[in-house]
Coordinates of C-alpha atoms in Angstrom, one line a residue:
Chain A
M258 CA 15.3 31.6 -28.0
A259 CA 12.5 29.2 -27.7
V260 CA 13.1 25.6 -29.0
T261 CA 10.7 24.9 -32.2
K262 CA 11.9 21.9 -33.5
I263 CA 12.9 18.6 -31.3
V264 CA 14.0 15.4 -33.0
E265 CA 13.8 12.2 -30.9
V266 CA 17.1 10.4 -30.5
P267 CA 16.7 6.7 -29.6
I268 CA 19.8 6.0 -27.9
S269 CA 21.0 5.7 -24.7
A270 CA 23.0 4.3 -22.4
E271 CA 21.0 1.2 -20.5
V272 CA 22.0 0.4 -17.1
P273 CA 20.8 -2.1 -15.3
I274 CA 20.2 -1.8 -11.4
G275 CA 19.1 -5.4 -10.1
P276 CA 18.3 -8.3 -9.8
Q277 CA 20.5 -8.6 -7.1
H278 CA 20.4 -5.1 -5.7
P279 CA 22.3 -2.4 -4.7
A280 CA 19.6 -0.7 -2.3
L281 CA 17.7 -3.9 -1.0
H282 CA 18.7 -7.6 -0.4
E283 CA 15.4 -8.2 -3.0
P284 CA 15.5 -9.0 -6.3
L285 CA 13.8 -6.5 -8.4
L286 CA 15.4 -5.1 -12.1
L287 CA 15.5 -1.8 -12.5
R288 CA 16.5 -0.8 -16.3
V289 CA 17.9 2.6 -16.1
Y290 CA 18.0 4.6 -19.6
A291 CA 20.9 7.3 -18.7
D292 CA 22.2 10.0 -20.9
G293 CA 25.7 10.6 -19.8
E294 CA 24.7 10.5 -16.3
E295 CA 21.4 11.6 -16.5
V296 CA 18.6 8.9 -16.1
V297 CA 15.8 9.8 -18.8
R298 CA 13.6 6.6 -18.4
V299 CA 13.1 4.0 -16.2
E300 CA 11.2 0.5 -16.8
I301 CA 10.5 -2.0 -13.8
N302 CA 10.9 -5.5 -14.0
T303 CA 9.9 -7.9 -12.0
G304 CA 8.6 -11.1 -11.1
Y305 CA 11.8 -13.2 -9.7
N306 CA 9.8 -13.6 -6.6
H307 CA 6.5 -14.5 -7.4
R308 CA 4.4 -17.2 -5.4
G309 CA 0.6 -16.7 -6.8
I310 CA -0.5 -16.1 -3.2
E311 CA -4.2 -14.8 -4.5
K312 CA -4.6 -18.4 -6.1
L313 CA -3.6 -20.1 -3.2
C314 CA -5.9 -18.4 -0.7
E315 CA -9.0 -19.4 -3.2
K316 CA -8.2 -23.0 -3.0
N317 CA -7.3 -23.1 1.0
T318 CA -10.1 -22.3 3.9
F319 CA -10.5 -19.1 5.5
Y320 CA -9.2 -19.8 8.8
K321 CA -6.0 -21.3 6.9
D322 CA -5.8 -18.4 4.9
I323 CA -4.9 -16.4 7.7
F324 CA -1.1 -18.5 7.6
I325 CA -1.1 -17.8 4.1
V326 CA -1.5 -14.0 4.1
G327 CA 0.8 -13.7 6.9
R328 CA 3.6 -14.9 4.7
V329 CA 3.1 -12.7 2.3
C330 CA 5.6 -10.1 3.7
G331 CA 8.3 -10.9 6.8
I332 CA 8.7 -7.4 7.9
C333 CA 4.4 -6.7 7.9
N334 CA 3.0 -10.0 8.5
A335 CA 0.5 -8.6 11.2
V336 CA -0.6 -6.1 9.4
H337 CA -1.4 -8.0 6.8
A338 CA -3.2 -11.0 9.0
N339 CA -4.9 -7.9 10.7
C340 CA -6.4 -7.2 7.7
Y341 CA -7.8 -9.9 6.3
V342 CA -8.9 -11.1 9.5
R343 CA -11.3 -8.0 9.9
A344 CA -12.6 -8.8 6.4
V345 CA -13.4 -12.3 7.4
E346 CA -15.0 -10.6 10.6
Q347 CA -16.7 -8.1 8.7
I348 CA -18.6 -11.0 6.9
L349 CA -19.2 -13.1 10.1
G350 CA -20.5 -10.6 11.8
I351 CA -18.2 -10.8 14.8
E352 CA -16.0 -8.4 16.8
P353 CA -13.2 -8.9 19.4
N354 CA -13.2 -7.6 22.9
N355 CA -11.3 -4.6 23.9
R356 CA -8.4 -6.2 25.2
A357 CA -7.9 -8.1 22.0
K358 CA -8.4 -4.7 19.8
Y359 CA -5.5 -3.2 21.9
L360 CA -3.3 -6.1 21.5
R361 CA -3.6 -6.3 18.0
V362 CA -2.8 -2.4 17.7
L363 CA 0.2 -3.2 20.0
S364 CA 1.7 -5.9 17.6
M365 CA 1.2 -3.6 14.5
E366 CA 3.1 -0.7 15.9
L367 CA 5.8 -2.5 17.0
E368 CA 5.8 -3.9 13.5
R369 CA 5.8 -0.4 12.1
I370 CA 9.0 0.7 14.6
H371 CA 11.2 -1.9 13.8
S372 CA 10.2 -1.7 9.7
H373 CA 11.0 2.3 9.7
M374 CA 14.2 1.4 11.7
L375 CA 15.3 -1.0 9.8
I376 CA 14.4 1.0 6.3
N377 CA 16.4 4.3 8.0
A378 CA 19.1 1.6 8.5
V379 CA 19.6 0.9 5.1
M380 CA 19.0 4.0 4.0
A381 CA 22.2 4.8 6.5
E382 CA 23.9 2.1 4.8
N383 CA 23.1 2.9 0.9
I384 CA 25.2 6.2 1.7
G385 CA 28.0 5.4 2.9
F386 CA 27.3 5.3 6.9
E387 CA 27.5 1.6 7.5
N388 CA 28.8 2.2 11.3
L389 CA 24.9 3.9 11.7
F390 CA 23.4 1.1 10.2
M391 CA 24.8 -1.4 12.8
Q392 CA 23.8 0.8 15.4
I393 CA 20.4 1.5 14.5
M394 CA 20.2 -2.4 13.6
L395 CA 21.7 -3.1 17.0
D396 CA 18.8 -1.1 18.5
R397 CA 16.0 -2.9 16.1
E398 CA 17.0 -5.6 18.3
M399 CA 14.9 -4.5 20.9
V400 CA 11.6 -3.9 19.4
M401 CA 12.1 -7.7 17.8
K402 CA 12.7 -8.7 21.4
A403 CA 9.6 -7.0 22.3
K404 CA 7.9 -8.8 19.6
E405 CA 8.6 -12.1 20.5
I406 CA 7.5 -11.1 24.2
L407 CA 4.3 -10.2 22.9
T408 CA 4.1 -12.0 20.1
G409 CA 6.3 -15.3 20.9
S410 CA 7.8 -14.9 17.4
R411 CA 10.6 -12.5 16.1
V412 CA 9.6 -12.6 13.0
M413 CA 6.6 -14.5 11.8
A414 CA 4.0 -13.4 14.6
D415 CA 0.7 -15.3 13.4
F416 CA -0.4 -13.2 16.1
M417 CA -4.3 -12.6 15.1
M418 CA -7.1 -15.0 14.9
V419 CA -10.7 -14.4 14.1
G420 CA -12.4 -12.7 17.2
G421 CA -9.2 -12.0 18.7
V422 CA -5.7 -12.8 19.0
R423 CA -3.2 -15.5 20.0
R424 CA -1.7 -15.1 23.1
D425 CA -2.4 -12.6 26.3
I426 CA 0.4 -10.8 28.1
D427 CA 0.8 -10.8 31.9
D428 CA 1.6 -7.8 33.9
V429 CA 5.5 -9.3 34.1
K430 CA 5.0 -9.2 30.3
R431 CA 3.6 -5.7 30.6
A432 CA 6.1 -4.5 32.6
R433 CA 9.3 -5.8 30.4
L434 CA 7.8 -4.3 27.6
K435 CA 7.1 -0.8 28.8
D436 CA 10.7 -1.2 29.8
I437 CA 12.5 -1.9 26.3
L438 CA 10.3 0.9 24.6
L439 CA 11.5 3.5 27.5
K440 CA 14.7 2.4 26.8
L441 CA 14.3 2.8 23.2
R442 CA 12.7 6.2 22.9
P443 CA 15.8 8.1 23.7
K444 CA 18.0 6.6 21.2
V445 CA 15.6 6.7 18.2
E446 CA 15.3 10.3 19.2
Y447 CA 19.1 10.6 18.8
Y448 CA 18.9 8.9 15.7
K449 CA 16.5 11.3 14.1
K450 CA 18.7 14.3 15.1
V451 CA 21.6 12.7 13.3
F452 CA 19.6 12.5 10.2
E453 CA 18.4 16.1 10.9
E454 CA 21.5 17.7 11.6
D455 CA 24.3 16.0 10.4
E456 CA 25.2 17.9 7.5
T457 CA 26.3 15.2 5.1
I458 CA 23.0 13.1 5.3
F459 CA 20.9 16.3 4.6
K460 CA 22.9 17.2 1.7
R461 CA 22.9 13.7 0.0
L462 CA 19.1 13.1 0.3
A463 CA 17.5 16.6 0.3
G464 CA 16.0 17.8 -2.5
V465 CA 16.4 14.5 -4.2
G466 CA 13.2 12.8 -5.5
V467 CA 10.9 15.3 -5.1
V468 CA 7.2 14.4 -5.3
K469 CA 4.6 17.1 -5.7
R470 CA 1.6 16.7 -3.8
R471 CA -0.4 16.2 -7.2
D472 CA 1.8 13.9 -8.7
A473 CA 1.5 11.9 -5.9
L474 CA -2.2 11.3 -5.9
A475 CA -2.4 11.5 -9.1
H476 CA 0.1 8.3 -9.4
G477 CA -1.5 6.7 -6.1
L478 CA 1.1 7.0 -4.1
L479 CA 0.7 6.0 -0.4
G480 CA 1.9 5.9 3.3
P481 CA 5.0 8.0 4.2
V482 CA 5.9 9.0 0.7
A483 CA 2.4 10.6 0.1
R484 CA 2.9 11.8 3.9
A485 CA 6.3 13.4 2.9
S486 CA 4.8 15.5 0.4
G487 CA 2.1 17.1 2.7
I488 CA -0.8 14.5 1.7
R489 CA -2.4 13.3 4.8
I490 CA -3.9 10.0 4.4
D491 CA -3.8 7.7 7.1
S492 CA -6.2 5.0 7.2
R493 CA -5.6 4.4 11.0
A494 CA -7.0 7.9 11.5
S495 CA -9.9 7.5 9.1
D496 CA -11.0 4.5 9.3
K497 CA -10.5 3.8 13.2
Y498 CA -9.9 0.1 12.8
D499 CA -9.7 -1.8 15.9
A500 CA -8.4 0.6 19.0
Y501 CA -7.0 3.2 16.8
G502 CA -10.3 5.0 17.8
D503 CA -9.6 5.5 21.0
I504 CA -5.4 5.8 21.2
P505 CA -4.2 9.3 20.7
F506 CA -1.8 10.0 17.6
K507 CA -0.8 12.8 15.7
V508 CA -0.9 11.6 11.7
I509 CA 2.7 13.2 10.7
T510 CA 2.9 15.2 7.4
R511 CA 5.6 17.2 5.8
D512 CA 5.5 19.3 2.9
E513 CA 9.1 19.2 1.4
G514 CA 8.5 15.9 -0.6
D515 CA 12.1 15.3 -1.1
T516 CA 14.2 11.9 -0.2
W517 CA 15.2 13.4 3.4
A518 CA 11.5 14.1 4.2
R519 CA 10.4 11.0 3.6
M520 CA 13.2 9.3 6.2
M521 CA 12.1 12.3 8.7
V522 CA 8.7 11.3 8.3
R523 CA 9.4 7.7 9.3
W524 CA 11.1 8.6 12.4
D525 CA 8.9 11.1 13.4
E526 CA 6.4 8.1 13.2
T527 CA 8.6 5.6 15.2
L528 CA 8.2 7.9 18.0
E529 CA 4.8 8.3 17.2
S530 CA 4.4 4.7 17.5
I531 CA 6.6 4.5 20.9
E532 CA 3.9 6.5 22.5
M533 CA 0.9 4.6 21.3
S534 CA 2.6 1.4 22.4
I535 CA 3.5 2.8 25.9
Y536 CA -0.1 4.1 26.1
I537 CA -1.7 1.1 25.1
L538 CA 0.4 -0.7 27.8
D539 CA -0.7 1.8 30.4
K540 CA -4.4 1.5 29.4
L541 CA -4.5 -2.1 28.5
P542 CA -8.4 -2.7 29.1
S543 CA -8.9 -6.3 31.1
D544 CA -12.4 -7.0 29.5
G545 CA -12.4 -10.6 29.2
N546 CA -10.3 -13.1 27.4
P547 CA -8.5 -11.7 24.1
V548 CA -7.9 -15.5 23.2
P549 CA -11.3 -16.8 21.0
D550 CA -11.8 -20.8 21.8
E551 CA -10.8 -21.7 18.1
R552 CA -13.3 -25.0 18.7
K553 CA -16.2 -22.6 18.9
L554 CA -15.6 -20.5 15.6
P555 CA -18.6 -20.3 13.0
R556 CA -17.8 -23.5 10.6
R557 CA -20.4 -21.9 7.7
F558 CA -19.7 -18.7 6.1
P559 CA -22.4 -16.4 4.8
P560 CA -22.0 -15.0 1.4
G561 CA -21.0 -11.3 1.6
E562 CA -17.6 -9.6 1.0
A563 CA -15.4 -7.0 3.0
F564 CA -12.6 -4.4 1.5
T565 CA -10.6 -3.4 4.8
R566 CA -7.9 -1.0 4.6
V567 CA -5.0 -1.3 6.8
E568 CA -1.8 1.3 7.6
A569 CA 1.2 -0.9 6.8
P570 CA 4.5 1.0 7.6
R571 CA 4.8 0.8 3.9
G572 CA 1.2 2.8 3.3
E573 CA -2.6 1.9 2.6
L574 CA -2.9 -1.8 2.6
T575 CA -6.3 -3.5 1.1
Y576 CA -7.9 -6.7 1.4
Y577 CA -10.9 -7.6 -0.5
V578 CA -12.2 -11.1 0.2
M579 CA -15.6 -12.5 -0.8
S580 CA -17.3 -15.5 0.2
D581 CA -20.1 -17.3 -2.1
G582 CA -21.6 -19.0 0.9
K583 CA -21.3 -22.6 -0.4
S584 CA -18.1 -23.6 0.7
L585 CA -15.4 -23.2 3.4
N586 CA -13.0 -21.2 0.7
P587 CA -13.2 -17.8 -0.6
Y588 CA -14.4 -16.9 -3.5
R589 CA -11.8 -14.3 -4.1
V590 CA -9.0 -12.6 -2.1
K591 CA -7.4 -9.8 -3.3
I592 CA -4.4 -8.1 -1.9
R593 CA -3.2 -4.7 -2.7
T594 CA 0.0 -3.7 -0.8
P595 CA 1.4 -0.3 -0.4
S596 CA 4.6 -0.9 -2.6
F597 CA 2.5 -2.3 -5.2
N598 CA 1.6 1.4 -5.9
N599 CA 5.0 2.9 -4.7
I600 CA 7.0 0.6 -6.8
I601 CA 5.2 0.6 -10.3
N602 CA 3.8 3.8 -10.7
S603 CA 6.7 5.7 -8.9
T604 CA 9.2 5.7 -12.2
F605 CA 8.4 9.2 -12.8
M606 CA 10.4 10.1 -9.7
Y607 CA 14.0 9.3 -10.9
L608 CA 13.6 11.1 -14.3
K609 CA 16.3 14.1 -14.1
H610 CA 18.5 12.3 -11.4
T611 CA 22.0 11.5 -11.5
I612 CA 22.2 7.3 -11.9
A613 CA 23.9 7.6 -8.2
D614 CA 20.7 8.7 -7.0
V615 CA 18.8 6.2 -8.2
P616 CA 19.5 3.6 -5.4
V617 CA 18.6 6.9 -2.9
I618 CA 15.4 7.3 -4.4
L619 CA 14.4 3.4 -4.5
T620 CA 15.4 2.8 -0.8
S621 CA 13.2 6.3 0.2
L622 CA 10.6 4.4 -1.2
D623 CA 10.7 1.5 1.1
P624 CA 10.4 -1.2 -1.0
C625 CA 9.2 -4.0 -0.2
I626 CA 9.8 -7.0 -3.2
S627 CA 8.0 -9.8 -1.7
C628 CA 5.2 -7.7 -0.8
M629 CA 4.6 -6.7 -4.2
E630 CA 5.5 -9.7 -5.7
R631 CA 2.8 -11.8 -5.6
A632 CA 1.1 -10.0 -8.3
T633 CA 2.1 -8.8 -11.7
V634 CA 4.4 -5.7 -12.3
I635 CA 5.2 -4.4 -15.3
D636 CA 5.9 -0.7 -16.5
L637 CA 6.7 0.6 -19.4
E638 CA 7.1 4.5 -19.5
K639 CA 3.7 6.3 -20.2
G640 CA 3.9 9.3 -22.3
V641 CA 7.4 10.1 -21.4
K642 CA 9.4 11.3 -24.4
Y643 CA 12.9 12.7 -23.8
T644 CA 13.9 14.9 -26.5
V645 CA 17.2 16.9 -27.3
P646 CA 17.0 20.4 -29.1
F647 CA 18.8 20.5 -32.2
K648 CA 21.5 22.8 -30.5
V649 CA 22.6 19.7 -29.0
L650 CA 22.5 17.8 -31.9
A651 CA 25.2 20.1 -33.2
G652 CA 27.6 19.9 -30.5
G653 CA 26.4 22.5 -28.3
K654 CA 25.7 22.8 -24.9
P655 CA 21.9 22.0 -24.1
Chain B
M46 CA -12.9 27.2 23.3
A47 CA -16.0 28.3 21.3
L48 CA -14.1 29.9 18.4
S49 CA -12.3 26.3 18.0
S50 CA -15.6 24.4 17.8
F51 CA -17.1 26.6 15.7
L52 CA -14.3 26.1 13.2
N53 CA -14.0 22.3 13.9
L54 CA -18.1 22.7 12.9
L55 CA -16.6 24.5 9.7
R56 CA -14.3 22.0 9.2
R57 CA -16.7 19.2 9.4
V58 CA -19.3 20.9 7.2
R59 CA -16.7 21.5 4.1
L60 CA -15.6 17.5 4.6
V61 CA -19.1 16.8 3.8
E62 CA -19.6 18.9 1.1
S63 CA -16.1 17.6 -0.3
V64 CA -17.2 14.5 -0.3
N65 CA -21.0 14.9 -1.6
D66 CA -19.2 16.4 -4.9
V67 CA -17.6 13.3 -5.8
I68 CA -20.8 10.9 -5.1
K69 CA -23.0 13.5 -7.1
I70 CA -20.8 12.8 -10.1
V71 CA -20.6 9.2 -9.7
E72 CA -24.5 8.8 -8.7
R73 CA -25.2 10.2 -11.8
Y74 CA -23.5 7.1 -13.6
A75 CA -24.8 4.6 -11.4
V76 CA -27.8 2.2 -12.5
E77 CA -27.5 0.6 -9.3
K78 CA -26.7 1.2 -5.3
G79 CA -24.9 -1.0 -2.8
S80 CA -22.8 -1.1 -0.3
I81 CA -19.8 -3.3 1.2
K82 CA -18.7 -3.8 4.5
P83 CA -17.9 -2.0 6.5
D84 CA -19.5 1.0 5.1
R85 CA -18.4 1.4 1.3
M86 CA -20.9 2.9 -1.3
L87 CA -21.2 0.5 -4.4
F88 CA -22.1 2.0 -7.5
V89 CA -22.8 -0.6 -10.4
V90 CA -21.8 1.5 -13.6
K91 CA -22.3 0.3 -17.3
P92 CA -18.6 -0.6 -18.1
E93 CA -18.7 2.0 -21.3
S94 CA -19.2 4.9 -18.8
V95 CA -16.4 4.1 -16.5
R96 CA -13.8 6.1 -18.4
K97 CA -16.1 8.9 -19.0
L98 CA -16.8 8.8 -15.0
F99 CA -13.1 9.3 -14.2
E100 CA -12.5 12.2 -16.8
E101 CA -15.5 14.1 -15.0
L102 CA -14.4 13.3 -11.7
V103 CA -10.3 14.7 -12.9
D104 CA -12.1 17.9 -15.1
K105 CA -14.6 18.7 -12.2
V106 CA -13.0 18.0 -9.1
G107 CA -9.2 17.6 -9.7
Y108 CA -6.6 15.1 -8.7
E109 CA -5.7 16.6 -5.5
R110 CA -9.1 15.4 -4.3
F111 CA -9.6 11.3 -4.7
Y112 CA -7.0 8.7 -5.5
L113 CA -7.8 5.6 -7.2
S114 CA -6.4 3.0 -4.5
T115 CA -7.0 -0.5 -6.3
V116 CA -9.2 -2.2 -9.1
V117 CA -10.4 -5.8 -8.6
G118 CA -11.2 -8.1 -10.8
S119 CA -13.1 -11.2 -10.5
D120 CA -14.3 -14.0 -12.0
M121 CA -17.7 -14.9 -11.9
K122 CA -18.1 -17.7 -14.1
E123 CA -21.6 -18.9 -13.4
E124 CA -22.8 -15.3 -14.8
N125 CA -20.5 -16.2 -17.3
R126 CA -19.0 -12.4 -16.5
F127 CA -16.2 -10.8 -15.1
R128 CA -16.2 -7.9 -12.4
L129 CA -14.4 -5.0 -11.8
D130 CA -14.5 -2.7 -8.8
Y131 CA -12.8 0.7 -8.7
Y132 CA -11.8 1.6 -5.3
V133 CA -11.4 5.2 -4.9
V134 CA -10.6 6.8 -1.7
I135 CA -11.9 10.6 -1.4
L136 CA -10.2 13.0 0.1
P137 CA -9.6 14.6 2.8
E138 CA -12.0 12.5 4.7
E139 CA -10.6 9.1 3.1
R140 CA -13.7 7.8 2.7
T141 CA -13.8 4.9 0.4
I142 CA -16.2 4.0 -2.3
V143 CA -16.5 1.4 -4.8
I144 CA -16.9 1.5 -8.8
R145 CA -18.5 -1.3 -10.2
T146 CA -18.9 -2.8 -13.7
Y147 CA -19.7 -6.1 -15.2
I148 CA -18.1 -7.0 -18.8
P149 CA -19.0 -10.4 -20.9
R150 CA -16.7 -13.0 -20.1
D151 CA -16.3 -14.1 -23.9
Q152 CA -15.1 -10.6 -24.4
P153 CA -13.3 -9.3 -22.0
V154 CA -12.6 -5.3 -23.4
I155 CA -12.8 -2.2 -21.6
D156 CA -11.4 1.4 -22.2
S157 CA -8.0 1.9 -20.2
I158 CA -8.2 4.8 -17.6
V159 CA -4.4 5.0 -17.2
D160 CA -3.9 8.0 -19.1
V161 CA -6.9 9.8 -17.2
V162 CA -6.0 8.5 -13.7
P163 CA -2.1 7.2 -14.1
A164 CA -2.6 5.5 -10.8
A165 CA -4.6 2.8 -12.2
L166 CA -1.1 1.5 -14.1
S167 CA -0.4 -1.1 -11.8
A168 CA -3.9 -2.6 -11.2
E169 CA -4.7 -2.6 -14.8
N170 CA -1.6 -4.4 -15.2
E171 CA -2.3 -7.1 -12.9
T172 CA -5.8 -7.3 -14.0
Y173 CA -4.8 -8.4 -17.3
D174 CA -1.8 -10.4 -16.4
L175 CA -4.3 -12.9 -14.3
L176 CA -7.4 -12.4 -15.5
G177 CA -7.1 -11.7 -19.4
I178 CA -9.5 -8.8 -19.0
V179 CA -7.8 -6.1 -21.8
F180 CA -7.8 -2.4 -21.3
K181 CA -8.0 -1.1 -24.6
G182 CA -5.6 2.0 -24.9
N183 CA -3.0 0.9 -21.9
P184 CA 0.1 0.9 -24.0
A185 CA 2.3 -1.2 -21.4
L186 CA -0.4 -4.2 -20.8
R187 CA 2.2 -7.3 -21.3
R188 CA 1.9 -10.8 -20.5
G189 CA 4.5 -12.9 -18.2
F190 CA 5.9 -10.2 -15.9
F191 CA 4.0 -11.4 -13.1
V192 CA 3.4 -15.3 -14.0
S193 CA 6.0 -17.4 -14.8
S194 CA 6.8 -18.1 -18.4
D195 CA 5.4 -21.7 -18.4
V196 CA 2.2 -20.4 -17.5
V197 CA 2.2 -17.7 -19.9
D198 CA 3.4 -20.4 -22.9
K199 CA 0.2 -22.3 -22.0
G200 CA -2.0 -19.4 -22.4
V201 CA -3.5 -19.8 -19.3
Y202 CA -4.9 -16.8 -16.9
P203 CA -4.4 -17.9 -13.6
L204 CA -7.4 -16.7 -11.6
R205 CA -10.0 -17.9 -14.0
K206 CA -12.1 -20.2 -12.2
D207 CA -11.7 -22.5 -15.2
A208 CA -8.1 -22.1 -15.4
A209 CA -6.0 -25.7 -15.4
G210 CA -2.7 -26.6 -14.3
V211 CA -2.0 -23.6 -12.2

């Protein structure tokens, strides 16, 4: 019998998850409303980590801003700096040489490897595999070392410069980097196999938080989340910025759209990034010094605007930079990080799942709170109402 | 070999068509055209037609052929108006186009598109909290989630050029 009448019941249990979060060690409050165990509504509440970076950028010079935008996010600082620097280069009309472009891509791919390994490790921890977490984190340390060899710093690289990069590498470093990557590859292949074949992991992740292709696009979800729903978007492949036009790579997509697919997309991308990094080290061009002379960089900025996109580990990251031609400071810098879309617009994903699934789904989005929190975040459910048939009100089973 | 290159050509032709569909719709609303570096087509439209434009896009080409990447609001104080840029990425080719509109600074109100394109939610809320642009019809607009409460108490929108004390 079709239900003809519906009564809205305004009572549900509110379960605050966070701000000290079960999924990630970053502050975010998910206000989950549950009907029994079932999630009926989710509100996202943030603002615990806001720093006002866009305003700060307007108050500092174009060159100082390179260091400010690097601090938006610790894990993906190279992509932030790269995106900003390329926008400034567009305004100035400068182009770095090929060696600099290859080195930039290398630093960004190393970042993708360690970022994807981190979130897979956190996922392992969240579903109760603490040993796996420690193993992955141990091997991730090799990538951090590689990043230190390349950029001089484990985490905060500050590697990008207008017109090039800040350091060059010699053949000794090149050999060491390649050695690390070759050692890392079988380990990542093994972890991928674990996620693929272990029955417990598969049962915990498969079918949880399914996103359909159409929903993902309508809500503007990006990166591995979109690619796991069968959407082939990758700004590396479409914009071909820096050296991505020269380096062969595959865009990984899957059709399942669930949490497991998102984690598998990340493992496959990690392997792809390792291949790309090895390719770069083998084919590194030597067409001059990649480090520009800082004293010879332009001191005047023509009026102009640029909108650059970069494929961060979490998805498409965009920068809009505008110069009014009157001062050394940018008139407007707008940063839109992938987590900003992925976290705020994705509350529909939790509905109909149990409370225990919430941390798993959230982790599968690879949330980066400090990325997101330079901007405001509000989400009140839009248009989603939960309804209970008369039958249940009368004490019957749904 | 010949077959694969032929298929490739066919694919390319279809890609071009898909971009053209979207651009044709946007062009009809445009009052001015331009470009933003690197190679992003720019269409300036009237503020009242933004919502109609997105409605028509969803209607004619559907959600699977584009997504809204972001909305950039800027304070053009000297011209006494706000500027809103809607960045739309056309799939499957991933070509970014910009839909730009201007609204007066003393009456910063525009129709919300959040019920047409849900992806606008995060961007509209952010623009409201930082610039004070009201998106009429967005039920989730609220101050104070992003900026700290002392700034809200002062009634300051931090990204406005005349914002004091931020």
